[in-house]
Coordinates of N, CA and C in Angstrom, one line a residue:
Chain S
N248 N 95.2 68.6 129.9 CA 95.3 68.8 128.5 C 96.8 69.1 128.1
A249 N 97.5 68.1 127.6 CA 98.9 68.2 127.3 C 99.2 69.0 126.0
G250 N 98.2 69.1 125.1 CA 98.5 69.8 123.8 C 99.2 68.9 122.9
V251 N 100.3 69.4 122.3 CA 101.1 68.6 121.3 C 102.3 68.2 122.0
T252 N 102.6 66.9 122.0 CA 103.8 66.4 122.7 C 104.7 65.7 121.6
Q253 N 106.0 65.8 121.8 CA 107.0 65.2 120.9 C 108.0 64.5 121.7
T254 N 108.4 63.3 121.2 CA 109.5 62.6 121.7 C 110.4 62.0 120.6
P255 N 111.7 61.9 120.8 CA 112.4 62.4 122.0 C 112.7 63.9 121.8
K256 N 113.3 64.5 122.9 CA 113.6 66.0 122.8 C 114.9 66.2 122.0
F257 N 115.8 65.2 122.2 CA 117.1 65.3 121.5 C 117.5 63.9 121.0
R258 N 118.2 63.9 119.9 CA 118.7 62.6 119.4 C 119.9 62.8 118.5
I259 N 120.9 62.0 118.6 CA 122.0 62.0 117.7 C 122.0 60.7 116.9
L260 N 122.1 60.8 115.6 CA 122.1 59.6 114.7 C 123.3 59.6 113.9
K261 N 123.7 58.4 113.6 CA 124.8 58.2 112.7 C 124.3 58.2 111.2
I262 N 125.1 58.6 110.3 CA 124.7 58.6 108.9 C 124.2 57.2 108.5
G263 N 123.1 57.1 107.9 CA 122.5 55.8 107.4 C 121.6 55.2 108.4
Q264 N 121.6 55.6 109.6 CA 120.6 55.1 110.6 C 119.2 55.6 110.3
S265 N 118.2 54.9 110.9 CA 116.8 55.3 110.8 C 116.2 55.6 112.1
M266 N 115.2 56.4 112.2 CA 114.5 56.6 113.4 C 113.1 57.2 113.2
T267 N 112.3 57.1 114.2 CA 111.0 57.7 114.1 C 110.8 58.8 115.2
L268 N 110.4 60.0 114.7 CA 110.0 61.0 115.7 C 108.5 60.9 116.0
Q269 N 108.2 60.9 117.2 CA 106.8 60.7 117.7 C 106.2 62.1 117.9
C270 N 104.9 62.1 117.6 CA 104.1 63.3 117.8 C 102.7 62.9 118.2
A271 N 102.2 63.5 119.2 CA 100.8 63.2 119.7 C 100.1 64.4 120.1
Q272 N 98.8 64.5 119.9 CA 98.0 65.6 120.3 C 96.7 65.1 121.0
D273 N 96.2 65.8 122.0 CA 95.0 65.4 122.7 C 93.9 66.4 122.6
M274 N 93.9 67.2 121.5 CA 92.9 68.2 121.3 C 91.9 67.8 120.2
N275 N 92.0 66.5 119.8 CA 91.0 66.0 118.8 C 91.1 66.8 117.5
H276 N 92.3 67.3 117.2 CA 92.4 68.0 115.9 C 92.6 67.0 114.7
N277 N 91.9 67.3 113.6 CA 92.0 66.5 112.5 C 93.3 66.8 111.7
Y278 N 93.8 68.0 111.7 CA 95.0 68.4 110.9 C 96.2 68.4 111.7
M279 N 97.3 67.7 111.2 CA 98.6 67.7 111.8 C 99.7 67.9 110.8
Y280 N 100.8 68.4 111.3 CA 101.9 68.9 110.4 C 103.2 68.6 111.0
W281 N 104.2 68.4 110.1 CA 105.6 68.3 110.5 C 106.4 69.4 109.7
Y282 N 107.1 70.2 110.5 CA 108.0 71.2 110.0 C 109.5 70.9 110.4
R283 N 110.4 71.4 109.7 CA 111.8 71.5 110.2 C 112.3 72.9 110.2
Q284 N 113.1 73.2 111.1 CA 113.7 74.5 111.3 C 115.2 74.5 111.3
D285 N 115.8 75.1 110.3 CA 117.2 75.1 110.2 C 117.7 76.5 110.7
P286 N 119.0 76.6 111.2 CA 119.5 77.8 111.8 C 119.3 79.0 110.8
G287 N 118.8 80.1 111.3 CA 118.6 81.3 110.5 C 117.5 81.2 109.5
M288 N 116.7 80.2 109.5 CA 115.7 80.0 108.5 C 114.3 79.9 109.3
G289 N 113.3 80.1 108.5 CA 112.0 79.8 109.1 C 111.7 78.4 109.0
L290 N 110.5 78.0 109.4 CA 110.0 76.6 109.4 C 109.6 76.2 107.9
K291 N 110.0 75.0 107.6 CA 109.5 74.5 106.3 C 108.7 73.3 106.5
L292 N 107.6 73.2 105.7 CA 106.6 72.1 105.9 C 107.2 70.8 105.2
I293 N 107.2 69.7 105.9 CA 107.6 68.5 105.4 C 106.5 67.6 104.9
Y294 N 105.5 67.3 105.8 CA 104.3 66.6 105.5 C 103.2 67.2 106.3
Y295 N 102.0 66.9 105.8 CA 100.8 67.2 106.7 C 99.7 66.1 106.5
S296 N 98.8 66.2 107.4 CA 97.7 65.2 107.3 C 96.4 65.9 107.6
V297 N 95.3 65.6 106.9 CA 94.0 66.2 107.1 C 93.1 65.3 107.8
G298 N 93.6 64.1 108.2 CA 92.8 63.2 109.0 C 93.4 61.8 109.0
A299 N 92.9 61.0 109.8 CA 93.5 59.6 109.9 C 93.4 58.9 108.5
G300 N 94.6 58.4 108.1 CA 94.7 57.7 106.8 C 95.0 58.6 105.6
I301 N 95.1 59.9 105.8 CA 95.3 60.8 104.7 C 96.5 61.7 105.0
T302 N 97.5 61.6 104.1 CA 98.7 62.5 104.3 C 99.1 63.1 102.9
D303 N 99.8 64.2 103.0 CA 100.3 64.8 101.7 C 101.6 65.5 102.0
K304 N 102.3 65.6 100.8 CA 103.7 66.2 100.9 C 103.6 67.7 101.1
G305 N 104.6 68.2 101.8 CA 104.8 69.7 101.9 C 105.9 70.1 101.0
E306 N 106.6 71.1 101.4 CA 107.7 71.7 100.6 C 108.9 70.9 100.5
V307 N 109.3 70.2 101.6 CA 110.6 69.4 101.7 C 110.4 68.0 102.1
P308 N 109.7 67.1 101.4 CA 109.4 65.8 101.9 C 110.5 64.7 101.7
N309 N 111.5 65.0 100.8 CA 112.4 64.0 100.5 C 113.2 63.5 101.7
G310 N 113.3 62.2 101.8 CA 114.1 61.6 102.9 C 113.2 61.3 104.1
Y311 N 111.9 61.6 104.0 CA 111.0 61.4 105.2 C 109.8 60.6 104.7
N312 N 109.2 59.9 105.7 CA 107.9 59.3 105.5 C 107.0 59.5 106.7
V313 N 105.7 59.5 106.5 CA 104.7 59.7 107.6 C 103.6 58.7 107.4
S314 N 102.9 58.5 108.5 CA 101.7 57.7 108.5 C 100.7 58.3 109.5
R315 N 99.5 58.1 109.4 CA 98.5 58.6 110.3 C 97.4 57.6 110.5
S316 N 97.6 56.7 111.4 CA 96.6 55.6 111.7 C 95.6 56.0 112.7
T317 N 95.8 57.0 113.5 CA 94.9 57.5 114.5 C 94.8 59.0 114.4
T318 N 93.8 59.6 115.0 CA 93.6 61.1 115.0 C 94.7 61.7 115.9
E319 N 95.1 61.0 116.9 CA 96.0 61.5 117.9 C 97.5 61.5 117.5
D320 N 97.9 60.6 116.7 CA 99.4 60.4 116.5 C 99.8 60.6 115.0
F321 N 101.0 61.2 114.8 CA 101.4 61.5 113.5 C 103.0 61.4 113.5
P322 N 103.5 60.1 113.5 CA 104.9 59.9 113.5 C 105.6 60.3 112.2
L323 N 106.9 60.7 112.3 CA 107.7 61.1 111.1 C 108.9 60.1 111.1
R324 N 109.1 59.4 110.0 CA 110.1 58.4 109.9 C 111.2 59.0 109.0
L325 N 112.5 58.9 109.5 CA 113.6 59.2 108.7 C 114.3 57.9 108.3
E326 N 114.5 57.7 107.1 CA 115.2 56.5 106.6 C 116.5 56.9 106.0
L327 N 117.6 56.2 106.4 CA 118.9 56.5 105.9 C 119.3 57.9 106.2
A328 N 119.4 58.2 107.5 CA 119.7 59.6 107.9 C 120.9 60.2 107.2
A329 N 120.9 61.5 106.8 CA 121.9 62.2 106.2 C 122.2 63.5 107.0
P330 N 123.5 64.0 106.9 CA 123.8 65.2 107.7 C 122.8 66.4 107.3
S331 N 122.3 66.4 106.1 CA 121.4 67.5 105.7 C 120.1 67.4 106.5
Q332 N 119.8 66.3 107.2 CA 118.6 66.2 108.0 C 118.8 66.7 109.5
T333 N 120.0 67.2 109.8 CA 120.3 67.8 111.1 C 119.4 69.1 111.1
S334 N 118.5 69.1 112.1 CA 117.6 70.2 112.2 C 116.8 70.1 113.5
V335 N 115.9 71.1 113.7 CA 114.9 71.0 114.8 C 113.6 70.7 114.1
Y336 N 112.9 69.7 114.6 CA 111.7 69.2 114.0 C 110.5 69.6 114.9
F337 N 109.5 70.3 114.3 CA 108.3 70.6 115.1 C 107.1 70.0 114.5
C338 N 106.3 69.5 115.4 CA 105.0 68.9 115.0 C 103.9 70.0 115.4
A339 N 102.9 70.1 114.7 CA 101.8 71.0 115.0 C 100.4 70.4 114.7
S340 N 99.4 70.9 115.3 CA 98.1 70.4 115.0 C 97.1 71.6 114.9
S341 N 96.0 71.4 114.2 CA 95.0 72.5 114.1 C 93.6 71.9 113.8
T342 N 92.6 72.7 113.9 CA 91.3 72.3 113.5 C 91.1 72.5 112.0
G343 N 92.1 73.1 111.3 CA 92.0 73.3 109.9 C 91.6 74.8 109.7
L344 N 91.2 75.4 110.7 CA 90.8 76.8 110.6 C 91.8 77.7 111.4
N345 N 92.7 78.3 110.7 CA 93.6 79.3 111.3 C 94.7 78.7 112.2
E346 N 94.6 78.9 113.5 CA 95.8 78.7 114.4 C 96.3 77.3 114.4
Q347 N 97.6 77.1 114.3 CA 98.3 75.8 114.5 C 99.0 75.9 115.9
Y348 N 98.9 74.7 116.6 CA 99.5 74.6 117.9 C 100.7 73.7 117.8
F349 N 101.8 74.2 118.3 CA 103.1 73.6 118.1 C 103.6 72.8 119.3
G350 N 104.3 71.7 119.0 CA 105.0 71.0 120.1 C 106.3 71.7 120.4
P351 N 107.0 71.1 121.4 CA 108.3 71.7 121.9 C 109.4 71.5 121.0
G352 N 109.3 70.5 120.0 CA 110.4 70.3 119.1 C 111.3 69.1 119.5
T353 N 111.9 68.5 118.5 CA 112.9 67.5 118.6 C 114.2 68.0 117.9
R354 N 115.3 68.1 118.6 CA 116.6 68.5 118.1 C 117.3 67.3 117.6
L355 N 117.5 67.2 116.3 CA 118.2 66.0 115.7 C 119.5 66.4 115.1
T356 N 120.6 65.6 115.5 CA 121.9 65.8 114.9 C 122.3 64.5 114.2
V357 N 122.7 64.6 112.9 CA 123.2 63.4 112.1 C 124.6 63.6 111.9
T358 N 125.5 62.7 112.3 CA 126.9 62.8 112.2 C 127.5 61.6 111.5
Chain Q
A889 N 102.4 80.3 94.4 CA 103.0 79.9 95.7 C 103.1 81.1 96.6
Q890 N 103.0 80.7 97.9 CA 103.1 81.8 98.9 C 104.5 82.1 99.3
S891 N 104.8 83.3 99.8 CA 106.1 83.6 100.3 C 105.9 84.7 101.3
V892 N 106.9 84.8 102.2 CA 106.9 85.8 103.3 C 108.3 86.3 103.4
T893 N 108.4 87.7 103.4 CA 109.7 88.3 103.6 C 109.7 89.1 104.9
Q894 N 110.6 88.8 105.8 CA 110.8 89.6 107.0 C 112.0 90.5 106.9
L895 N 111.9 91.8 106.9 CA 113.0 92.7 106.7 C 113.7 92.8 108.0
G896 N 115.0 92.4 108.0 CA 115.8 92.5 109.2 C 115.9 91.2 110.0
S897 N 117.0 90.6 109.9 CA 117.1 89.3 110.7 C 117.3 89.6 112.2
H898 N 117.8 90.8 112.5 CA 118.0 91.2 113.9 C 117.4 92.7 114.0
V899 N 116.7 92.9 115.1 CA 116.2 94.2 115.4 C 116.5 94.5 116.9
S900 N 117.1 95.6 117.2 CA 117.5 96.0 118.5 C 116.8 97.3 118.9
V901 N 116.1 97.2 120.1 CA 115.4 98.4 120.6 C 115.7 98.6 122.0
S902 N 115.6 99.8 122.5 CA 115.7 100.0 124.0 C 114.5 99.7 124.7
E903 N 114.6 99.3 125.9 CA 113.4 99.0 126.8 C 112.6 100.2 126.9
G904 N 111.3 100.1 126.6 CA 110.4 101.2 126.6 C 110.1 101.8 125.3
A905 N 111.0 101.5 124.3 CA 110.8 102.0 122.9 C 109.8 101.3 122.1
L906 N 109.4 101.9 121.0 CA 108.5 101.2 120.1 C 109.2 100.0 119.4
V907 N 108.4 98.9 119.3 CA 108.9 97.8 118.5 C 108.2 97.7 117.2
L908 N 108.9 97.6 116.1 CA 108.4 97.4 114.8 C 109.1 96.3 114.0
L909 N 108.4 95.3 113.7 CA 108.9 94.1 113.0 C 108.1 94.0 111.7
R910 N 108.9 94.0 110.6 CA 108.3 94.1 109.3 C 108.0 92.8 108.6
C911 N 106.9 92.7 107.9 CA 106.6 91.4 107.2 C 105.8 91.8 105.9
N912 N 106.3 91.3 104.8 CA 105.6 91.4 103.6 C 105.3 90.1 103.0
Y913 N 104.2 89.9 102.4 CA 103.8 88.6 101.9 C 103.4 88.6 100.4
S914 N 103.4 87.4 99.9 CA 102.9 87.2 98.5 C 102.0 86.0 98.6
S915 N 100.8 86.2 98.1 CA 99.8 85.1 98.2 C 98.9 85.1 96.9
S916 N 98.7 83.9 96.4 CA 97.8 83.7 95.3 C 96.3 83.6 95.6
V917 N 96.1 83.5 96.9 CA 94.7 83.5 97.4 C 94.6 84.5 98.5
P918 N 93.3 84.9 98.9 CA 93.2 85.8 100.0 C 93.9 85.3 101.2
P919 N 94.8 86.0 101.8 CA 95.7 85.4 102.8 C 95.2 85.4 104.2
Y920 N 95.6 84.4 104.9 CA 95.4 84.4 106.4 C 96.9 84.6 106.9
L921 N 97.1 85.5 107.8 CA 98.4 85.9 108.2 C 98.6 85.7 109.7
F922 N 99.8 85.3 110.1 CA 100.0 85.0 111.5 C 101.4 85.6 111.9
W923 N 101.5 85.9 113.2 CA 102.7 86.2 113.9 C 102.9 85.2 115.0
Y924 N 104.0 84.5 115.0 CA 104.4 83.6 116.1 C 105.6 84.1 116.8
V925 N 105.7 83.8 118.1 CA 106.9 84.1 118.8 C 107.6 82.8 119.3
Q926 N 108.9 82.7 119.3 CA 109.6 81.6 119.8 C 110.7 82.0 120.8
Y927 N 110.5 81.5 122.0 CA 111.5 81.8 123.0 C 112.6 80.7 122.9
P928 N 113.8 80.9 123.4 CA 114.9 79.9 123.3 C 114.5 78.5 123.7
N929 N 114.8 77.6 122.8 CA 114.6 76.2 123.1 C 113.2 75.8 123.3
Q930 N 112.3 76.6 122.7 CA 110.8 76.3 122.9 C 110.2 76.2 121.5
G931 N 108.9 75.8 121.5 CA 108.1 75.7 120.3 C 107.6 77.1 120.0
L932 N 106.7 77.2 119.0 CA 106.2 78.5 118.6 C 104.8 78.7 119.3
Q933 N 104.6 80.0 119.6 CA 103.4 80.4 120.3 C 102.7 81.5 119.4
L934 N 101.5 81.4 119.2 CA 100.7 82.4 118.4 C 100.6 83.7 119.1
L935 N 101.0 84.8 118.5 CA 100.9 86.1 119.0 C 99.5 86.7 118.5
L936 N 99.3 86.6 117.2 CA 98.0 87.1 116.7 C 97.8 86.6 115.3
K937 N 96.6 86.8 114.7 CA 96.3 86.3 113.4 C 95.3 87.3 112.7
Y938 N 95.4 87.3 111.4 CA 94.5 88.0 110.5 C 93.8 87.0 109.7
T939 N 92.4 87.1 109.8 CA 91.6 86.1 109.0 C 90.5 86.8 108.3
S940 N 90.8 87.9 107.7 CA 89.9 88.7 106.8 C 88.8 89.4 107.5
A941 N 88.9 89.6 108.8 CA 87.9 90.4 109.5 C 88.6 91.8 109.7
A942 N 88.7 92.3 110.9 CA 89.3 93.6 111.1 C 90.8 93.7 110.6
T943 N 91.2 94.8 110.0 CA 92.5 94.9 109.5 C 93.5 95.2 110.6
L944 N 93.1 95.7 111.7 CA 94.0 96.0 112.8 C 93.7 94.8 113.8
V945 N 94.7 94.0 114.1 CA 94.6 92.9 114.9 C 95.4 93.0 116.2
K946 N 94.7 92.8 117.3 CA 95.4 92.8 118.6 C 95.7 91.4 119.0
G947 N 96.9 91.3 119.6 CA 97.3 90.0 120.1 C 97.7 90.0 121.6
I948 N 98.4 89.0 121.9 CA 98.8 88.8 123.3 C 100.0 89.7 123.6
N949 N 100.3 90.0 124.9 CA 101.4 90.7 125.4 C 101.6 92.1 124.8
G950 N 100.5 92.7 124.4 CA 100.5 94.1 124.0 C 100.8 94.3 122.5
F951 N 101.0 93.2 121.8 CA 101.4 93.3 120.3 C 100.1 93.5 119.5
E952 N 100.3 94.2 118.4 CA 99.3 94.3 117.4 C 99.9 94.4 116.0
A953 N 99.1 94.1 115.0 CA 99.5 94.2 113.6 C 98.4 94.7 112.7
E954 N 98.8 95.4 111.6 CA 97.9 95.9 110.7 C 98.0 95.3 109.3
F955 N 96.9 94.8 108.8 CA 96.9 94.2 107.4 C 96.7 95.3 106.4
K956 N 97.7 95.5 105.5 CA 97.5 96.5 104.5 C 97.6 95.8 103.1
K957 N 96.5 95.6 102.5 CA 96.5 94.8 101.2 C 97.2 95.5 100.1
S958 N 97.1 96.9 100.1 CA 97.8 97.6 99.0 C 99.3 97.5 99.1
E959 N 99.8 97.3 100.3 CA 101.2 97.2 100.5 C 101.7 95.8 100.7
T960 N 100.8 94.8 100.7 CA 101.0 93.4 101.0 C 101.9 93.3 102.2
S961 N 101.5 94.0 103.3 CA 102.3 94.0 104.5 C 101.4 93.6 105.7
F962 N 102.1 93.2 106.7 CA 101.5 92.8 108.0 C 102.5 93.0 109.1
H963 N 102.8 94.2 109.3 CA 103.9 94.6 110.3 C 103.4 94.4 111.7
L964 N 104.3 94.0 112.6 CA 104.0 93.8 114.0 C 104.5 95.0 114.8
T965 N 103.7 95.5 115.7 CA 104.2 96.6 116.6 C 103.8 96.4 118.0
K966 N 104.6 97.1 118.9 CA 104.3 97.1 120.3 C 104.8 98.5 120.8
P967 N 103.9 99.3 121.5 CA 104.3 100.6 121.8 C 105.5 100.8 122.7
S968 N 105.6 99.8 123.6 CA 106.7 99.9 124.6 C 107.3 98.6 124.9
A969 N 108.6 98.4 124.5 CA 109.3 97.1 124.6 C 109.6 96.8 126.1
H970 N 109.5 95.5 126.4 CA 109.9 95.0 127.7 C 111.0 94.0 127.5
M971 N 111.8 93.8 128.5 CA 112.9 92.9 128.4 C 112.4 91.5 128.1
S972 N 111.2 91.1 128.5 CA 110.7 89.8 128.3 C 110.2 89.6 126.8
D973 N 110.3 90.6 126.0 CA 109.9 90.5 124.6 C 111.0 90.0 123.8
A974 N 112.2 89.9 124.3 CA 113.4 89.4 123.6 C 113.1 87.9 123.2
A975 N 113.1 87.7 121.9 CA 112.7 86.4 121.3 C 112.9 86.4 119.8
E976 N 112.6 85.3 119.2 CA 112.5 85.2 117.7 C 111.1 85.3 117.3
Y977 N 110.8 86.1 116.3 CA 109.5 86.4 115.8 C 109.3 85.9 114.3
F978 N 108.3 85.2 114.1 CA 108.1 84.7 112.7 C 106.7 85.1 112.2
C979 N 106.7 85.6 111.0 CA 105.5 85.9 110.2 C 105.2 84.7 109.3
A980 N 103.9 84.4 109.2 CA 103.6 83.3 108.3 C 102.3 83.5 107.6
V981 N 102.2 82.9 106.4 CA 101.0 83.1 105.6 C 100.4 81.7 105.3
S982 N 99.1 81.6 105.3 CA 98.5 80.2 105.0 C 98.7 79.8 103.5
N983 N 98.9 78.5 103.4 CA 99.1 78.0 102.0 C 97.8 78.0 101.2
S984 N 96.7 78.0 101.9 CA 95.4 78.1 101.3 C 94.5 78.8 102.3
G985 N 93.3 79.1 102.0 CA 92.4 79.7 102.9 C 92.3 79.0 104.2
G986 N 92.7 79.6 105.3 CA 92.6 79.0 106.6 C 93.8 78.3 107.1
G987 N 94.7 77.9 106.1 CA 95.9 77.2 106.5 C 95.8 75.7 106.7
A988 N 94.8 75.1 106.2 CA 94.6 73.7 106.5 C 95.7 72.9 105.9
D989 N 96.3 73.3 104.8 CA 97.4 72.6 104.2 C 98.8 73.2 104.5
G990 N 98.8 73.9 105.7 CA 100.1 74.3 106.2 C 100.3 75.8 106.1
L991 N 101.4 76.3 106.6 CA 101.8 77.7 106.6 C 103.2 77.8 105.9
T992 N 103.4 78.9 105.3 CA 104.7 79.3 104.8 C 105.3 80.4 105.7
F993 N 106.5 80.2 106.3 CA 107.0 81.1 107.2 C 108.1 82.0 106.6
G994 N 108.3 83.2 107.2 CA 109.5 84.0 106.9 C 110.6 83.4 107.7
K995 N 111.8 84.0 107.5 CA 113.0 83.5 108.1 C 113.2 83.9 109.5
G996 N 112.3 84.8 110.0 CA 112.4 85.2 111.4 C 113.2 86.5 111.6
T997 N 112.8 87.2 112.7 CA 113.5 88.4 113.2 C 113.8 88.2 114.6
H998 N 115.1 88.3 115.0 CA 115.5 88.2 116.4 C 115.4 89.5 117.0
L999 N 114.5 89.7 118.0 CA 114.3 91.0 118.7 C 115.2 91.0 119.9
I1000 N 116.1 92.1 120.0 CA 117.0 92.3 121.1 C 116.5 93.5 121.8
I1001 N 116.4 93.4 123.1 CA 116.0 94.5 124.0 C 117.2 95.0 124.8
Q1002 N 117.5 96.3 124.6 CA 118.6 96.9 125.3 C 118.1 97.5 126.6
P1003 N 118.8 97.3 127.7 CA 118.3 97.9 129.0 C 118.5 99.4 129.0

């Protein structure tokens, strides 16, 4: 049972480039989440999904897109990367009741 | 809207001393509250959670927290600090009952353990 996995672990992007952060979970959780963590700040919710085919915006969705075609996967797409998107990105999943399980994170730098 | 305030971005205690990390919340619905711990370059791990059952909640690694509705607080304590407790600690509140639509996190408290 791998839990929540994220790839890549690290990435450097140039301004204006695009990329997809991958997230997968093997716990059969319906609910999945993307957060970003900036230095000295807590995590902020970008997008979440309550099941395959259903997504909704969180607190900071601008500049990102998501899709959820399967229960297991919840990729986060960055279009036209900007320096403000330099952050650590965490994916999480849950049953929808209480605890969220977090992945190890992706550290993204945009220069 | 939900919010969480963690008092003190850094807390330093001696090994063996009491650990007290403060968390106050604001919630428009009955809150579900969580404490997570983050070790360097790792993801978040759940320490404990309050889900409207017992107000004193026990978690892993000897930590516990008490929900006080009148004070809108959920402070984290541990009677005796260990060097391995050095980490970043986050308090979080559910955006709705159960947290199905995500959590709102505080800014975190960095716990330093002095030998």
